[in-house]
Structure formats: C-alpha cells, structure tokens
CSV table of C-alpha atoms in Angstrom, one decimal:
chain,number,residue,atom,x,y,z
C,28,MET,CA,0.2,0.0,-0.1
C,29,ASP,CA,1.6,4.1,-1.0
C,30,ILE,CA,1.0,5.2,2.2
C,31,GLN,CA,1.8,8.7,0.6
C,32,MET,CA,-1.6,8.4,-1.2
C,33,LEU,CA,-3.2,6.8,0.4
C,34,LEU,CA,-2.9,10.2,2.7
C,35,LYS,CA,-3.1,11.6,0.4
C,36,ASP,CA,-6.7,10.3,-0.2
C,37,MET,CA,-7.1,10.7,2.8
C,38,VAL,CA,-6.2,14.8,3.1
C,39,GLU,CA,-8.8,15.1,0.1
C,40,GLN,CA,-12.2,13.9,1.5
C,41,GLY,CA,-11.4,15.2,4.4
C,42,VAL,CA,-11.1,13.3,7.2
C,43,GLU,CA,-9.3,13.8,10.1
C,44,ASP,CA,-7.4,10.9,12.3
C,45,ILE,CA,-5.3,7.9,10.0
C,46,PHE,CA,-5.2,4.4,12.5
C,47,ILE,CA,-3.2,2.4,11.1
C,48,ILE,CA,-4.4,-0.8,13.3
C,49,SER,CA,-4.1,-4.9,12.7
C,50,GLY,CA,-6.8,-6.5,12.8
C,51,ARG,CA,-8.7,-4.4,11.3
C,52,PRO,CA,-8.9,-2.0,7.0
C,53,VAL,CA,-7.0,1.1,7.4
C,54,SER,CA,-9.1,3.9,8.9
C,55,CYS,CA,-10.6,6.9,9.9
C,56,LYS,CA,-11.8,9.7,12.2
C,57,GLN,CA,-14.2,12.0,11.1
C,58,ASN,CA,-17.4,15.1,12.2
C,59,LYS,CA,-15.9,11.6,16.1
C,60,LEU,CA,-17.8,8.7,13.9
C,61,VAL,CA,-14.6,6.5,13.0
C,62,LYS,CA,-15.2,3.8,9.5
C,63,ASN,CA,-13.2,1.9,7.8
C,64,TRP,CA,-11.0,2.6,4.4
C,65,GLY,CA,-12.0,-0.5,3.2
C,66,GLU,CA,-12.3,-4.0,3.8
C,67,GLU,CA,-8.5,-5.5,3.9
C,68,LYS,CA,-7.9,-6.1,7.3
C,69,LEU,CA,-4.0,-4.8,8.1
C,70,THR,CA,-1.5,-8.3,8.6
C,71,PRO,CA,0.9,-6.8,11.8
C,72,ALA,CA,3.5,-7.5,8.6
C,73,GLN,CA,1.8,-4.8,6.9
C,74,THR,CA,1.0,-2.8,9.5
C,75,GLN,CA,4.7,-2.3,10.3
C,76,GLU,CA,5.9,-1.4,7.0
C,77,MET,CA,2.8,1.3,6.2
C,78,LEU,CA,4.5,2.8,10.0
C,79,LEU,CA,8.2,2.2,8.6
C,80,ALA,CA,6.8,4.1,5.7
C,81,VAL,CA,5.6,7.2,7.7
C,82,TYR,CA,9.0,7.2,9.5
C,83,ALA,CA,10.4,6.8,5.7
C,84,LEU,CA,8.4,9.9,5.1
C,85,ALA,CA,9.5,12.4,7.7
C,86,GLY,CA,13.1,10.9,7.4
C,87,ARG,CA,13.3,9.8,10.9
C,88,ASN,CA,15.0,7.2,12.4
C,89,PRO,CA,12.4,5.1,13.9
C,90,GLU,CA,14.7,4.2,17.0
C,91,THR,CA,13.5,5.9,20.1
C,92,PHE,CA,9.7,4.2,19.0
C,93,LEU,CA,11.3,0.5,18.9
C,94,LYS,CA,13.2,0.8,22.7
C,95,ARG,CA,9.8,3.3,23.7
C,96,GLY,CA,7.0,1.1,22.4
C,97,ASP,CA,5.7,4.8,21.4
C,98,ASP,CA,6.9,8.3,19.7
C,99,ASP,CA,5.3,11.2,18.7
C,100,PHE,CA,6.4,13.4,15.9
C,101,SER,CA,4.7,15.6,13.0
C,102,PHE,CA,6.2,16.0,8.8
C,103,ALA,CA,4.9,16.6,5.5
C,104,ILE,CA,3.7,15.7,2.2
C,105,LYS,CA,4.3,18.5,-0.3
C,106,GLY,CA,1.2,20.0,-1.6
C,107,VAL,CA,-0.7,18.3,0.4
C,108,SER,CA,-0.7,18.9,3.7
C,109,ARG,CA,1.3,18.1,7.8
C,110,PHE,CA,0.2,15.5,9.4
C,111,ARG,CA,0.7,15.1,13.3
C,112,VAL,CA,1.9,10.9,14.2
C,113,ASN,CA,1.5,9.3,17.3
C,114,ALA,CA,2.8,5.5,17.1
C,115,TYR,CA,3.0,2.9,19.7
C,116,LYS,CA,2.8,-0.6,20.0
C,117,GLN,CA,0.0,-2.8,20.5
C,118,ARG,CA,-0.1,-6.6,20.9
C,119,GLY,CA,3.1,-6.7,19.7
C,120,SER,CA,2.7,-4.8,16.8
C,121,TYR,CA,3.6,-1.9,15.4
C,122,ALA,CA,0.3,0.8,14.9
C,123,ALA,CA,-0.2,4.9,14.5
C,124,VAL,CA,-3.5,7.3,14.5
C,125,ILE,CA,-2.4,9.3,12.4
C,126,ARG,CA,-3.5,13.4,12.5
C,127,VAL,CA,-4.5,15.2,9.8
C,128,VAL,CA,-3.2,19.5,10.4
C,129,ALA,CA,-3.8,21.7,7.6
C,130,PHE,CA,-1.2,24.3,6.0
C,131,THR,CA,-2.9,27.2,7.0
C,132,LEU,CA,-3.3,28.9,10.0
C,133,PRO,CA,-6.9,29.0,11.2
C,134,ASP,CA,-9.0,30.8,10.5
C,135,PRO,CA,-10.5,32.4,13.8
C,136,GLU,CA,-14.3,33.1,12.0
C,137,GLU,CA,-14.6,29.4,10.7
C,138,MET,CA,-13.4,28.6,14.8
C,139,ARG,CA,-16.2,30.6,16.1
C,140,LEU,CA,-14.1,31.9,18.1
C,141,PRO,CA,-15.8,34.8,20.4
C,142,SER,CA,-14.2,38.0,19.8
C,143,THR,CA,-13.5,37.4,24.4
C,144,VAL,CA,-11.0,35.2,23.5
C,145,LEU,CA,-9.1,37.0,20.2
C,146,ASP,CA,-8.7,40.0,22.7
C,147,LEU,CA,-6.8,37.4,25.2
C,148,ALA,CA,-3.5,38.3,23.0
C,149,GLU,CA,-3.3,42.5,24.5
C,150,LEU,CA,-2.4,40.3,27.3
C,151,ARG,CA,1.8,41.2,28.3
C,152,ARG,CA,2.2,38.9,31.4
C,153,GLY,CA,0.0,36.9,33.4
C,154,MET,CA,-0.8,32.7,32.2
C,155,ILE,CA,-4.0,31.7,30.2
C,156,LEU,CA,-5.4,28.0,29.8
C,157,VAL,CA,-6.8,26.8,26.9
C,158,THR,CA,-8.2,23.4,27.8
C,159,GLY,CA,-11.0,21.1,27.6
C,160,PRO,CA,-9.9,17.7,26.1
C,161,SER,CA,-8.1,15.5,23.3
C,162,GLY,CA,-8.4,16.4,19.8
C,163,SER,CA,-11.3,19.8,20.7
C,164,GLY,CA,-9.0,22.1,19.4
C,165,LYS,CA,-6.9,23.6,22.2
C,166,THR,CA,-3.9,24.0,20.3
C,167,THR,CA,-6.2,25.5,17.1
C,168,THR,CA,-7.0,28.0,19.2
C,169,LEU,CA,-3.8,29.2,20.9
C,170,THR,CA,-2.3,29.4,17.4
C,171,CYS,CA,-5.0,31.9,16.4
C,172,LEU,CA,-3.2,33.8,20.1
C,173,LEU,CA,0.4,33.7,18.9
C,174,GLU,CA,-0.7,35.0,15.5
C,175,LYS,CA,-2.7,37.5,16.7
C,176,ILE,CA,-0.1,38.2,18.7
C,177,ASN,CA,2.7,37.5,16.1
C,178,GLU,CA,0.8,40.4,13.4
C,179,GLN,CA,0.2,43.0,16.8
C,180,ARG,CA,3.0,43.3,18.7
C,181,SER,CA,6.7,43.6,18.1
C,182,ALA,CA,8.4,40.4,20.8
C,183,HIS,CA,10.0,37.1,21.2
C,184,ILE,CA,7.3,34.1,20.5
C,185,ILE,CA,8.6,30.8,21.6
C,186,THR,CA,6.3,28.1,21.4
C,187,LEU,CA,6.8,24.2,23.3
C,188,GLU,CA,5.2,21.7,21.1
C,189,ASP,CA,5.2,18.1,20.7
C,190,PRO,CA,5.4,17.7,18.3
C,191,ILE,CA,5.3,20.8,16.4
C,192,GLU,CA,2.0,21.6,14.6
C,193,TYR,CA,0.9,23.9,12.7
C,194,LEU,CA,4.2,26.7,11.4
C,195,LEU,CA,4.8,29.7,12.8
C,196,SER,CA,5.9,32.8,9.5
C,197,HIS,CA,8.0,35.7,11.4
C,198,LYS,CA,5.9,38.4,11.0
C,199,LYS,CA,5.5,41.8,13.7
C,200,SER,CA,8.2,39.7,15.8
C,201,ILE,CA,9.8,37.2,16.3
C,202,VAL,CA,9.1,33.6,16.7
C,203,SER,CA,11.3,30.2,18.4
C,204,GLN,CA,9.1,26.8,17.6
C,205,ARG,CA,11.3,24.2,19.4
C,206,GLU,CA,9.7,20.7,19.9
C,207,LEU,CA,10.1,17.8,22.6
C,208,MET,CA,12.9,14.9,21.5
C,209,ILE,CA,13.8,17.2,18.4
C,210,ASP,CA,14.8,20.2,20.0
C,211,THR,CA,14.6,20.1,23.1
C,212,GLU,CA,14.6,16.7,25.8
C,213,ASN,CA,11.6,17.2,27.8
C,214,TYR,CA,9.6,20.5,29.1
C,215,PRO,CA,11.4,21.8,32.1
C,216,SER,CA,14.0,21.2,30.4
C,217,ALA,CA,13.1,23.5,27.2
C,218,LEU,CA,10.5,26.3,30.1
C,219,ARG,CA,14.0,26.7,32.1
C,220,ALA,CA,15.7,27.3,29.2
C,221,ALA,CA,13.3,29.7,27.7
C,222,LEU,CA,13.7,31.9,30.4
C,223,ARG,CA,17.1,32.3,29.5
C,224,GLN,CA,16.3,33.2,25.9
C,225,SER,CA,14.6,36.7,26.4
C,226,PRO,CA,11.6,35.7,26.2
C,227,ASP,CA,8.3,37.8,25.5
C,228,VAL,CA,5.1,35.0,25.2
C,229,ILE,CA,5.9,31.6,25.9
C,230,LEU,CA,4.0,28.5,24.3
C,231,ILE,CA,3.3,25.4,26.2
C,232,GLY,CA,2.2,22.9,24.5
C,233,GLU,CA,0.8,20.3,27.7
C,234,LEU,CA,1.1,20.8,31.7
C,235,ARG,CA,1.8,17.3,32.3
C,236,ASP,CA,3.4,17.7,35.6
C,237,MET,CA,4.5,19.2,38.5
C,238,GLU,CA,7.6,20.3,37.4
C,239,ALA,CA,6.4,22.2,35.0
C,240,ILE,CA,3.4,23.8,35.4
C,241,GLU,CA,6.1,24.8,38.8
C,242,ILE,CA,8.1,26.9,35.8
C,243,ALA,CA,5.3,28.2,34.3
C,244,LEU,CA,3.3,29.9,37.2
C,245,THR,CA,7.1,31.1,38.6
C,246,ALA,CA,7.6,32.5,34.9
C,247,ALA,CA,4.3,34.3,33.9
C,248,GLU,CA,4.9,36.1,37.6
C,249,THR,CA,7.7,36.9,36.1
C,250,GLY,CA,6.6,39.7,33.9
C,251,HIS,CA,5.8,36.4,30.7
C,252,LEU,CA,2.5,35.6,29.0
C,253,ILE,CA,2.7,32.1,29.2
C,254,LEU,CA,0.1,30.5,27.3
C,255,ALA,CA,-0.6,26.4,27.8
C,256,ALA,CA,-3.3,24.0,27.1
C,257,LEU,CA,-4.3,21.3,30.1
C,258,HIS,CA,-6.5,18.4,29.6
C,259,ALA,CA,-10.0,19.3,31.4
C,260,LEU,CA,-13.3,20.1,30.7
C,261,GLY,CA,-14.5,23.0,32.6
C,262,ALA,CA,-12.3,26.1,34.4
C,263,ALA,CA,-13.4,25.6,37.4
C,264,ASN,CA,-11.3,22.1,36.7
C,265,ALA,CA,-8.2,22.9,35.4
C,266,VAL,CA,-8.3,25.3,38.3
C,267,ASP,CA,-7.5,21.5,40.4
C,268,ARG,CA,-6.8,19.9,38.3
C,269,LEU,CA,-3.1,22.8,38.3
C,270,VAL,CA,-3.7,22.5,42.3
C,271,ASP,CA,-3.5,18.4,42.6
C,272,ALA,CA,0.2,18.6,41.1
C,273,TYR,CA,1.0,19.9,43.9
C,274,PRO,CA,1.6,17.4,47.3
C,275,ALA,CA,-1.1,18.5,50.1
C,276,GLU,CA,1.3,20.2,51.7
C,277,GLN,CA,2.1,22.9,48.9
C,278,GLN,CA,-1.8,23.0,47.9
C,279,GLU,CA,-2.7,25.8,50.1
C,280,GLN,CA,0.2,28.6,48.2
C,281,VAL,CA,0.4,27.2,45.2
C,282,ARG,CA,-3.4,28.4,45.7
C,283,MET,CA,-2.4,31.9,46.5
C,284,GLN,CA,1.0,31.9,43.3
C,285,ILE,CA,-2.1,30.3,40.2
C,286,SER,CA,-4.8,33.1,42.0
C,287,MET,CA,-2.3,36.0,41.5
C,288,VAL,CA,-1.1,34.9,38.4
C,289,LEU,CA,-4.2,33.7,36.9
C,290,GLN,CA,-6.1,36.0,33.7
C,291,ALA,CA,-8.4,32.9,31.4
C,292,VAL,CA,-8.7,30.2,30.8
C,293,VAL,CA,-10.6,29.4,27.7
C,294,SER,CA,-12.6,26.1,28.2
C,295,GLN,CA,-13.3,24.1,24.4
C,296,GLN,CA,-15.5,21.4,23.5
C,297,LEU,CA,-16.2,19.7,20.1
C,298,LEU,CA,-19.8,18.7,19.2
C,299,PRO,CA,-22.2,17.5,16.4
C,300,ALA,CA,-23.8,19.8,14.3
C,301,ILE,CA,-27.2,19.0,12.6
C,302,ASP,CA,-25.8,18.8,9.8
C,303,GLY,CA,-22.5,16.6,10.2
C,304,SER,CA,-20.0,19.2,11.0
C,305,LEU,CA,-18.9,19.7,14.1
C,306,VAL,CA,-19.1,23.3,16.0
C,307,PRO,CA,-17.0,24.3,18.9
C,308,ALA,CA,-18.7,25.5,22.1
C,309,PHE,CA,-16.7,27.2,24.2
C,310,GLU,CA,-16.5,28.5,27.5
C,311,VAL,CA,-14.2,31.5,29.5
C,312,MET,CA,-13.4,32.5,32.5
C,313,GLN,CA,-11.7,36.2,33.4
C,314,CYS,CA,-9.6,36.8,36.3
C,315,ASN,CA,-11.0,40.1,38.3
C,316,GLY,CA,-11.4,40.2,42.1
C,317,ALA,CA,-14.6,37.4,42.3
C,318,ILE,CA,-12.5,35.3,41.0
C,319,ARG,CA,-9.8,35.6,42.8
C,320,THR,CA,-11.2,34.9,45.7
C,321,LEU,CA,-12.4,31.8,44.6
C,322,ILE,CA,-8.9,30.0,43.4
C,323,ARG,CA,-7.4,31.5,47.0
C,324,ASP,CA,-9.6,30.1,49.1
C,325,GLY,CA,-10.0,27.4,47.3
C,326,ARG,CA,-14.2,27.6,46.5
C,327,THR,CA,-13.4,26.5,43.2
C,328,HIS,CA,-16.7,25.0,42.9
C,329,GLN,CA,-18.2,28.5,43.5
C,330,ILE,CA,-16.7,29.4,39.8
C,331,PRO,CA,-19.6,28.6,38.1
C,332,SER,CA,-22.2,30.3,39.5
C,333,VAL,CA,-19.9,33.6,38.8
C,334,LEU,CA,-19.3,32.6,35.3
C,335,GLN,CA,-22.9,32.3,34.8
C,336,THR,CA,-23.6,36.1,36.0
C,337,SER,CA,-20.9,37.9,34.8
C,338,SER,CA,-21.3,38.1,31.2
C,339,ALA,CA,-21.0,41.8,31.5
C,340,GLU,CA,-17.4,41.1,31.9
C,341,GLY,CA,-16.2,38.6,29.1
C,342,MET,CA,-17.5,35.4,31.3
C,343,ILE,CA,-19.6,32.6,29.0
C,344,SER,CA,-20.3,29.2,30.8
C,345,MET,CA,-20.7,26.1,29.4
C,346,ASP,CA,-23.9,26.3,29.5
C,347,THR,CA,-24.6,29.7,28.0
C,348,SER,CA,-22.7,28.5,24.7
C,349,LEU,CA,-24.5,25.0,24.1
C,350,ALA,CA,-27.6,26.5,24.1
C,351,LYS,CA,-26.6,29.8,22.0
C,352,LEU,CA,-26.0,27.4,19.7
C,353,TYR,CA,-28.7,25.4,19.9
C,354,ARG,CA,-31.0,28.4,20.1
C,355,GLU,CA,-29.0,29.2,16.3
C,356,GLY,CA,-30.4,25.6,15.4
C,357,LEU,CA,-26.2,24.0,14.8
C,358,ILE,CA,-27.2,21.4,17.3
C,359,SER,CA,-30.2,19.0,18.8
C,360,LYS,CA,-31.7,19.4,22.8
C,361,GLN,CA,-30.0,16.3,22.9
C,362,THR,CA,-26.1,17.3,22.4
C,363,ALA,CA,-26.7,20.5,24.7
C,364,LEU,CA,-28.3,18.7,27.1
C,365,THR,CA,-25.4,15.9,27.3
C,366,TYR,CA,-22.7,17.9,26.8
C,367,SER,CA,-23.6,20.0,29.7
C,368,MET,CA,-22.6,20.9,32.1
C,369,SER,CA,-25.3,21.7,34.2
C,370,GLN,CA,-28.3,20.1,32.8
C,371,GLU,CA,-30.5,23.1,35.5
C,372,TYR,CA,-29.6,25.2,34.2
C,373,LEU,CA,-30.1,25.0,29.6
C,374,LEU,CA,-33.0,23.8,30.5
C,375,ARG,CA,-33.8,27.4,32.2
C,376,GLN,CA,-30.8,28.9,29.3
C,377,ILE,CA,-33.8,27.0,26.9
C,378,GLU,CA,-36.8,28.4,28.1
C,379,ASN,CA,-36.0,31.4,29.1
C,380,LYS,CA,-34.8,33.1,25.7
C-alpha cells in the first residue's frame, strides 16, 4: 500500500484522523465517527511496513519508537498537508494514529472563536490556559492567539510543542518553535532554557506534571505571558487540576500563586452539529477579584455560578454557549444536554429565551 497516496486521498476526503492497526482495515475518523477505509484487514507485517514507510516519509529514525514502544512526531507532504503521528505498539504489533493538520493557519471566524478569547492576545503577562478533552481544538485556539500577537506586537514568541503542528512565520514578532525530542528533551528543561532566551510570550503545548507547572507559574510571575494547554473540562476543573498536581502541604501556597498569575481560562468542546459537521462550544473565565478570591480560598466549585452571572465582563459559561448554539439551530437539544455542565441551568437558558 502506497502510504503517501493513502494520506493524500484521505486529506482530499476531509479526514481528521487515520488509524493503522492490525486486525482491521485502515480506518479514519470524520466528525467524530470512525469508519473503515477499504475492506482488507491489516496484518502485523502490513502495519509494520506502513509505519516504517511513515518514518521514511518523515525522515525520522524509528529508534525511539522501537526502544520505548511509542513515539510522537510530525511531518509534511508538500502540497498535501502536515500530519501529527503517534506511533505505538499494541499486542506486539506496530500501530499508529495520524492526525491531519492543515498547512494554513486556522481562521478564528471559521472556528467561531468568541471575540473575548481573541482579546486575550492583548495581555502582556500572566497565564492563559486553554483546556478541553483531546481533539477539542486547544492547539488551534492557542495558535489563533499566537498569530494575533505575532501580527500586532514586536516580541519574542517561544513555543514548546510535542509535536509542532502549525508552522508560524516571523511577522512583527520573532517566533522560535521547539519540538520535544528533536529540539529539546522535555518541557521542564525547555522551559528553563526559554527563560534565558529573552522571551515575551511562551507557549507550552501541554502542562503535564508538577515540575512544568511550577516553572510556568514562576515565568508568569516574572512578567512573561504564558499560554498553555491542559487536559481538563471547565475552568474550575482546570484550576483544581493545577493544584492537585502538588502535594497536600503545598496546595495552599500554590492556590495563592495561581490566584495572582492566572488571567483567563478558555475551555472548549467539539460537538456534533445537526448538519453532520462539528461545532465548537466555549467557556471563558476571566480572573476578576471574585474569581481570584475563590481560587485563593479553595472554593473553585463556586466558579460556575460566577461565570453564569458575569457575562457583562466577557465571561461565558459552557451552558450559555450550548444554549446559544441550540437557539441558532446548530445543535440538537439532546446534544446540548449531553455536553452540558448543569442540565438544570441549561434548560432554564433554553426555556427563558
């Protein structure tokens, strides 16, 4: 099987993810639905051949994969697309999930990105978190913010990614993009180095552990703008996730630190739309005095109530976003309820307007 032709055909059909795994045909995901691409079930020998062909296309040595059993990297096919690959072993055979990443930078309007999110690019210091489940578009949102900074400010932007998805060109800003395992060993060491590289803005592809969180918070304290992705749904859960990364005896101190440096949390989900496509829903928390007090006092469970009553300050609760999508006819009532944070509040939103 010609892997390059397969990837080209799938890009042309608008596929989001490609699955190479033995025991079933090559498969793909479109609009969150998995389907087969052909009928022939792949053998372990075929998946090995295909995966080694992907490594050859990427010009990458499979040594890391063979040693560790999993590997992340990205590559591009000229005139087709960029691809993000996670290679792994399962049941002793080779497997991979390949995500299609467009060459062109994302369009905030096409993404339906709220203006309050884009306005966060005006911030000069502190931390902005973009959260959500895997595949919800966190990297795309972060890229939109970075590109706005790149177009409007003279700054040094450093990105630390695993792997690099979107390629940013130098505009008003200087952009340094570093990929884990190619340009640097891990997030903590890359973050420490970044602080010696005269940065104004640092993007962290994912806050994975306490060490990375600790350095990121310190960088935000010292006058840098930190943008970071985090696997958590909802602003309150994102704050709790940061705090829970620390031992119990340090959590009070870190809550204080977060309350001082956190500027905003954008949480997002991708939902199945009525027309069969995907549509994003956003929650936006901006850290005013009330939010900072709740974080400092460990009362994050009250954050959703503040979001519901602070729309005048640019805040959006997830349920308000879902209700708006429903009223616009983009998603069904059942979809809105399925993805809601509080079904009771969502129903009131739907019925009152």
